[in-house]
Coordinates of C-alpha atoms in Angstrom, one line a residue:
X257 CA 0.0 0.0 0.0
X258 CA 1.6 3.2 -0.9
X259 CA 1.8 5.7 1.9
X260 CA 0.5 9.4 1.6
X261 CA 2.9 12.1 1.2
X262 CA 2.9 15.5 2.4
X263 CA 1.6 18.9 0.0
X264 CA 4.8 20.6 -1.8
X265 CA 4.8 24.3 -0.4
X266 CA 5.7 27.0 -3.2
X267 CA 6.8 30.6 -2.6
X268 CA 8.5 32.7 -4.9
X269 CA 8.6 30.2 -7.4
X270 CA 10.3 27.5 -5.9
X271 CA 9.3 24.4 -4.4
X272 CA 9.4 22.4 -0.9
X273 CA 9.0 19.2 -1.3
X274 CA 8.3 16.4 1.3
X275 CA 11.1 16.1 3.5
X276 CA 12.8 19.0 2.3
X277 CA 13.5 22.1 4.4
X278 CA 15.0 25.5 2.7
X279 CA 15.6 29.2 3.1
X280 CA 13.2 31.4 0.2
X281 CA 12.9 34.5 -0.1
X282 CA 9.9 36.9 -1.3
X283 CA 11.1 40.1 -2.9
X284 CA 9.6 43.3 -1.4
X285 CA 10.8 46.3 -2.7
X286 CA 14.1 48.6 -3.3
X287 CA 15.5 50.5 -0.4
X288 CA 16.5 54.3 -2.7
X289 CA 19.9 53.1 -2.8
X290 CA 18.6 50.6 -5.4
X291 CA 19.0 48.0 -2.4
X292 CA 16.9 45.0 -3.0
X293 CA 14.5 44.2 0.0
X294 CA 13.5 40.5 0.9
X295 CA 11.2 39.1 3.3
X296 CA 13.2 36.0 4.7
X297 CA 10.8 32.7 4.3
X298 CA 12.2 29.6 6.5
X299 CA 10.0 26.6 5.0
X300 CA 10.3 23.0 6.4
X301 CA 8.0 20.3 5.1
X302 CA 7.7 16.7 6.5
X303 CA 7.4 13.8 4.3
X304 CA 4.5 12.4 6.4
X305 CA 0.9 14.6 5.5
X306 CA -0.2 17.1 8.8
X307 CA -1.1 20.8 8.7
X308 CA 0.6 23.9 7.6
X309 CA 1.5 26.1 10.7
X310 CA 2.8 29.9 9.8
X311 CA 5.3 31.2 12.6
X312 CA 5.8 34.7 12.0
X313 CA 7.5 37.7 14.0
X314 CA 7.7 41.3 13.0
X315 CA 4.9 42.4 11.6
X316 CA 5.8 45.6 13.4
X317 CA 9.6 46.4 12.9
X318 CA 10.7 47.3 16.5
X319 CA 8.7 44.4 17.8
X320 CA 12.2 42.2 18.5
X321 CA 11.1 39.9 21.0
X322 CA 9.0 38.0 18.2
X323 CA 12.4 38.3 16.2
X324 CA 14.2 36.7 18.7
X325 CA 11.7 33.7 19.2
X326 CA 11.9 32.6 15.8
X327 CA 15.7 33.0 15.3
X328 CA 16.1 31.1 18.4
X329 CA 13.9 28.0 17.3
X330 CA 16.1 28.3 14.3
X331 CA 19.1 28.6 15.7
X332 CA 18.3 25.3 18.5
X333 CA 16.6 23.4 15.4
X334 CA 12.9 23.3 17.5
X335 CA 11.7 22.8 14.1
X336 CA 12.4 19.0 13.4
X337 CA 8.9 17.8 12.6
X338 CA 7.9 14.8 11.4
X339 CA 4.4 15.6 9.6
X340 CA 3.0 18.5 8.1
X341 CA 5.1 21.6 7.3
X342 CA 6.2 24.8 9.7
X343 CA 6.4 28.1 7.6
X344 CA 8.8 30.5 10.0
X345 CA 9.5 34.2 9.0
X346 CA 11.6 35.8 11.4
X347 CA 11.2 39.5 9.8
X348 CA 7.6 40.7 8.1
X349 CA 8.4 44.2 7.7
X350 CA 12.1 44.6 7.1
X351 CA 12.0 48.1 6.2
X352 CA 10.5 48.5 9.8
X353 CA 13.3 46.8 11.5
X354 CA 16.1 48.8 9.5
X355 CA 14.2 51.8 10.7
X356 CA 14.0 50.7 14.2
X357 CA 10.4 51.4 13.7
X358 CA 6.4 49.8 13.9
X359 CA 5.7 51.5 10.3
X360 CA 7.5 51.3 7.2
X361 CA 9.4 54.4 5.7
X362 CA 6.1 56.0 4.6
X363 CA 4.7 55.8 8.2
X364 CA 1.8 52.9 7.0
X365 CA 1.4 50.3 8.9
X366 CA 1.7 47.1 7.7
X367 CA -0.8 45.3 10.1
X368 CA -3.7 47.6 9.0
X369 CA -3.2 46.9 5.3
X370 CA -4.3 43.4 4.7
X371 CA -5.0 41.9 2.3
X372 CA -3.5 44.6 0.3
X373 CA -3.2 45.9 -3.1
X374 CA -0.3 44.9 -5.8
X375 CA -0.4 48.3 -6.8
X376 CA -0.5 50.0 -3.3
X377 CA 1.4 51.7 -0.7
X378 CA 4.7 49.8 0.5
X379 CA 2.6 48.4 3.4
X380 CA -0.5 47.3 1.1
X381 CA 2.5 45.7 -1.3
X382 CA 4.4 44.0 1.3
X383 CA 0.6 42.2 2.3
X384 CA -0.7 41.7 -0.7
X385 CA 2.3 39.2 -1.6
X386 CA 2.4 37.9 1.8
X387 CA -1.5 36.9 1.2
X388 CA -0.7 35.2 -2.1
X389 CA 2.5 33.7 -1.7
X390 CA 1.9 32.7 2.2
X391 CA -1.3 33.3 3.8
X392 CA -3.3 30.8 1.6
X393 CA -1.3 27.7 2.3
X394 CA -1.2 27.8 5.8
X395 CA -3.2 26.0 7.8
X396 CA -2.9 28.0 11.0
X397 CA -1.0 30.9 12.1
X398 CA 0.9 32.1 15.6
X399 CA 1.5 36.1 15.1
X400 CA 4.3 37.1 17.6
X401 CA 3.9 40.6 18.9
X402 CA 6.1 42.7 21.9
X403 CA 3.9 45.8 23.2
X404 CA 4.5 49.2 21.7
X405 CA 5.3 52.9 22.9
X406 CA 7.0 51.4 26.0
X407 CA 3.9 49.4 27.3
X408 CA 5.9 45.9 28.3
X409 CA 3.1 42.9 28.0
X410 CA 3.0 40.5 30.1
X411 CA 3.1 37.4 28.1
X412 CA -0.3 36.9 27.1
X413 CA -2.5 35.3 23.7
X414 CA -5.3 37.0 21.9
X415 CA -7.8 34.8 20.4
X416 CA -10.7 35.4 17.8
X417 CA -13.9 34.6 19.9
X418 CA -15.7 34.1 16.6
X419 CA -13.1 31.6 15.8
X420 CA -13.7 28.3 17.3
X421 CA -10.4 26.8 16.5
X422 CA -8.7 29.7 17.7
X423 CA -10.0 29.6 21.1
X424 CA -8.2 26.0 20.9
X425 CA -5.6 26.8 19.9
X426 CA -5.1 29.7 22.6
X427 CA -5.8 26.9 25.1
X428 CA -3.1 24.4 23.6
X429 CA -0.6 27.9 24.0
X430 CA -1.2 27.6 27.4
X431 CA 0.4 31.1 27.7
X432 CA 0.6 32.7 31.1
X433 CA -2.8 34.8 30.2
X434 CA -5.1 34.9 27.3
X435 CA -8.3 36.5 26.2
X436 CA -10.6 37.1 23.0
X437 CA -9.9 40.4 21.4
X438 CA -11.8 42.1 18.7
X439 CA -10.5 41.7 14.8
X440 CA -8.9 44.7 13.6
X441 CA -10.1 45.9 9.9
X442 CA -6.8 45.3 8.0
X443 CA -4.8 43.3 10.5
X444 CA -3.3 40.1 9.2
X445 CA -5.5 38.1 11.9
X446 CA -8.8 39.5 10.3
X447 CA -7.6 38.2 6.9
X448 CA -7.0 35.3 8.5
X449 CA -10.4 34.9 9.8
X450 CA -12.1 36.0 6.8
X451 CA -9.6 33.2 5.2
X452 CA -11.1 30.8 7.3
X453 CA -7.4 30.1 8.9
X454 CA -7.6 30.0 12.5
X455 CA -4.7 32.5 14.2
X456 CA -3.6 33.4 17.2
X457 CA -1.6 36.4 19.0
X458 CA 1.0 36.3 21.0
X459 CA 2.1 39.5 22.8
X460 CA 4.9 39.6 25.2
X461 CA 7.7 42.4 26.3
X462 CA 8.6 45.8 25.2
X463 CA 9.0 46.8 21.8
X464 CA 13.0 47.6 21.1
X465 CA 13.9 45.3 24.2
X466 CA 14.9 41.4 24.7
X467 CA 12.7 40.1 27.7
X468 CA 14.3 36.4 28.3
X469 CA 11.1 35.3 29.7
X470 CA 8.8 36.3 27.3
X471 CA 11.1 35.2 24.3
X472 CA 11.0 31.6 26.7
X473 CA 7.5 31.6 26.9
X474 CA 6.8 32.1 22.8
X475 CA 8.7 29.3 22.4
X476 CA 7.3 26.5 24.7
X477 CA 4.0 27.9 23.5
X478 CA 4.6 27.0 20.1
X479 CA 5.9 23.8 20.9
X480 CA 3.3 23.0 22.5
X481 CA 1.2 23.9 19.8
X482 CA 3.7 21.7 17.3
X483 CA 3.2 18.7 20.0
X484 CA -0.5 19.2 20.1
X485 CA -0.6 18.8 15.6
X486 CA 1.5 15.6 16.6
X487 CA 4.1 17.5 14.2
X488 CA 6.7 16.4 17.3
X489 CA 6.8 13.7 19.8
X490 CA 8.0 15.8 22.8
X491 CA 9.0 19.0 24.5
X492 CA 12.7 18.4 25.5
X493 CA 14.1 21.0 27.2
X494 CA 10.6 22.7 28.3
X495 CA 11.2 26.5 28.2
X496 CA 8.6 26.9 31.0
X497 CA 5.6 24.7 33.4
X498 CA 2.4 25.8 34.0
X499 CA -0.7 24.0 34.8
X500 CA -3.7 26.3 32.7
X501 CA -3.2 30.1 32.0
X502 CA -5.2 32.4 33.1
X503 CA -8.4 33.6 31.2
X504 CA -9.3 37.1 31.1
X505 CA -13.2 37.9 30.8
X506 CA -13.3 41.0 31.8
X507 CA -10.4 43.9 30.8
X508 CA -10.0 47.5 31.1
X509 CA -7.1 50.2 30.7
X510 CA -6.3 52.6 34.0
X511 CA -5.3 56.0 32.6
X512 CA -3.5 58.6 33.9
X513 CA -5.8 60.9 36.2
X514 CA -3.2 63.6 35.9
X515 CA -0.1 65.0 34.2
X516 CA 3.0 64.0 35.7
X517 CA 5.6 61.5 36.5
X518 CA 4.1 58.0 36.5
X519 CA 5.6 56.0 39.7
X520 CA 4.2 52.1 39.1
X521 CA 4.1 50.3 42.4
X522 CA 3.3 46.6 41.3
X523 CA 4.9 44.1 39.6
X524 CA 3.3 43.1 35.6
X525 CA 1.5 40.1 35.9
X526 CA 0.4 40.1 39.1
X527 CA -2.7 39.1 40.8
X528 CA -5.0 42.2 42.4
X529 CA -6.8 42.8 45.2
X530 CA -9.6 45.4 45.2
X531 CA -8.6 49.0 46.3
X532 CA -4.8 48.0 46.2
X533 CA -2.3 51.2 45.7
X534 CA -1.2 50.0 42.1
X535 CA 1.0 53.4 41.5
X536 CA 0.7 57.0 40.9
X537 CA 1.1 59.7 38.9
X538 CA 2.5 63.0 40.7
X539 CA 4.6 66.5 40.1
X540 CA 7.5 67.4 40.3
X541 CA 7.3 69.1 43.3
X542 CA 6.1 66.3 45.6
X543 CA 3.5 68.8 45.9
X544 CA 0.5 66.6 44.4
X545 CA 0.3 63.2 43.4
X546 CA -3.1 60.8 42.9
X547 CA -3.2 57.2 43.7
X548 CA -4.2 54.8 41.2
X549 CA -6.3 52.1 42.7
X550 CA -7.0 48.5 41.6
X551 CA -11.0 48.5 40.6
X552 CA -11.5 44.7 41.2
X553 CA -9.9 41.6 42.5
X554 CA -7.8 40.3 39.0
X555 CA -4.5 40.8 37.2
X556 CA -2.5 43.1 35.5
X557 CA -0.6 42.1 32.0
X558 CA 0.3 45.7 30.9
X559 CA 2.3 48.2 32.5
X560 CA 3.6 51.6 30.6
X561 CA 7.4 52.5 31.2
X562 CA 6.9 55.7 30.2
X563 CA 7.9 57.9 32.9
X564 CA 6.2 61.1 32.1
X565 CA 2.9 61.0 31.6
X566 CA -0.4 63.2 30.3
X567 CA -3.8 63.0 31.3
X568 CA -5.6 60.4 29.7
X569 CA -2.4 58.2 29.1
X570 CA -3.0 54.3 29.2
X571 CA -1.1 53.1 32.4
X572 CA -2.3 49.6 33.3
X573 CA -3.9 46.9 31.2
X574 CA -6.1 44.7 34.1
X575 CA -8.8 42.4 34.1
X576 CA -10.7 39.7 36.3

């Protein structure tokens, strides 16, 4: 009886076959030193048949932690599977990273302009080919994310409620918190939905900083997310143990009452009590300063780093 092979992957014009692995690259665009621009494409393909799982990291270009997951599993060979195919791409938007920035050079960003145009803007380009030479052979997706404008995440997964295989596979990423969170018009996980491809978020860190534990935690959760596809046997080292995460109903941002110098006074990801000093915001002076106060017995997963503050300014990210 002849056994069942695995799907050949093609991007760019070439060809994965079963049991193959190889570096491909998409071309982008030109940097205006005539500079050719390519998004990196890792591509390893099992000779036994199983799904198609995208890995991908830098949507937004200062988002390193999501960098460093993926070069990581590369570099430690984490992706040795023995069915179904694992497409990684370290680096979405180059031009971003280059630029130490979310946005490429035009100041679009990439994450709100899927599925793109072939005609476009550099952001609706860069997703237009990434939907047709990516997005519509994956079976499911893990989108690594760090926090922007100095807000560190506590690592944490975002899940499309609509989505039941998403909610899954939120569960299977056991991550230390996770939620449902609303789709995004021209976000790659609403083109995912609309793709039927179920996707997943994975935020954790601060953007333009290397957070050992959340770059640990990305990687056991998509390992255990590999184990759970049976694309590997087992999980040896584990990066982290944890019985369930925690699910978040319920969230809400605390904003800065006043202007001034935010003090925090709590430690990210940690459980609340009700009325609990969490920080404050005060002058200058030590003249003034308000308290800001937990509103209900939960969590905090977000904390801003930014030291000065205006009224209005998200501070904490907390739910029950």
């Amino acid at each position: 009886m002849e056994v069942e092979e695995n799907k050949d992957i093609v991007i760019g014009g070439d060809t994965v076959s079963p049991g193959e692995q190889k570096l491909l690259t998409i071309s982008i665009d030109r940097l205006p030193t005539g500079t050719l621009i390519d998004i990196p494409v890792y591509v390893f393909n099992a000779k036994k048949p199983g799904p198609t799982v995208l890995v991908q990291a830098g949507l937004h270009g200062d988002e390193i932690n999501g960098i460093e997951i993926v070069r990581r599993m590369l570099h430690e060979k984490r992706f040795k599977i023995t069915k179904g195919a694992v497409i990684a791409v370290p680096i979405l938007n180059i031009f971003g990273f280059i630029h130490f920035s979310r946005d490429v050079p035009d100041g679009k960003d990439v994450n709100r302009s899927f599925p793109g145009t072939k005609s476009g803007s550099m952001a609706s380009r860069i997703a237009y080919h990434y939907v047709s030479e990516i997005m519509h052979q994956m079976d499911y997706g893990i989108d690594l994310h760090t926090g922007g404008s100095q807000r560190h995440n506590f690592p944490q997964i975002r899940y499309t409620i609509e989505d039941g295989e998403s909610v899954e596979l939120a569960k299977v990423f056991n991550a230390p918190f996770s939620f449902s969170s609303r789709l995004i018009r021209g976000s790659f996980r609403n083109a995912a939905f609309k793709m039927k491809k179920p996707t997943i978020v994975f935020e954790a860190g601060e953007s333009m900083r290397f957070d050992d534990f959340a770059i640990s935690e990305g990687m056991q959760g998509i390992l255990n997310v590999l184990k759970h596809f049976k694309m590997i046997t087992k999980i040896e080292p584990r990066y982290t143990e944890r019985s369930t995460s925690v699910h978040i109903q319920d969230r809400k941002w605390l904003r800065a009452p006043t202007a001034g110098m935010f003090i925090p006074e709590i430690t990210n990801g940690c459980e609340l009590k009700k009325g609990q000093q969490m920080g404050m915001v005060t002058d200058t002076y030590a003249k003034n300063s308000k308290k800001i106060k937990a509103p209900y017995d939960g969590y905090v997963f977000c904390i801003n780093h930014q030291a000065v503050v205006n009224q209005g300014d998200a501070l904490f990210h907390v739910g029950r």
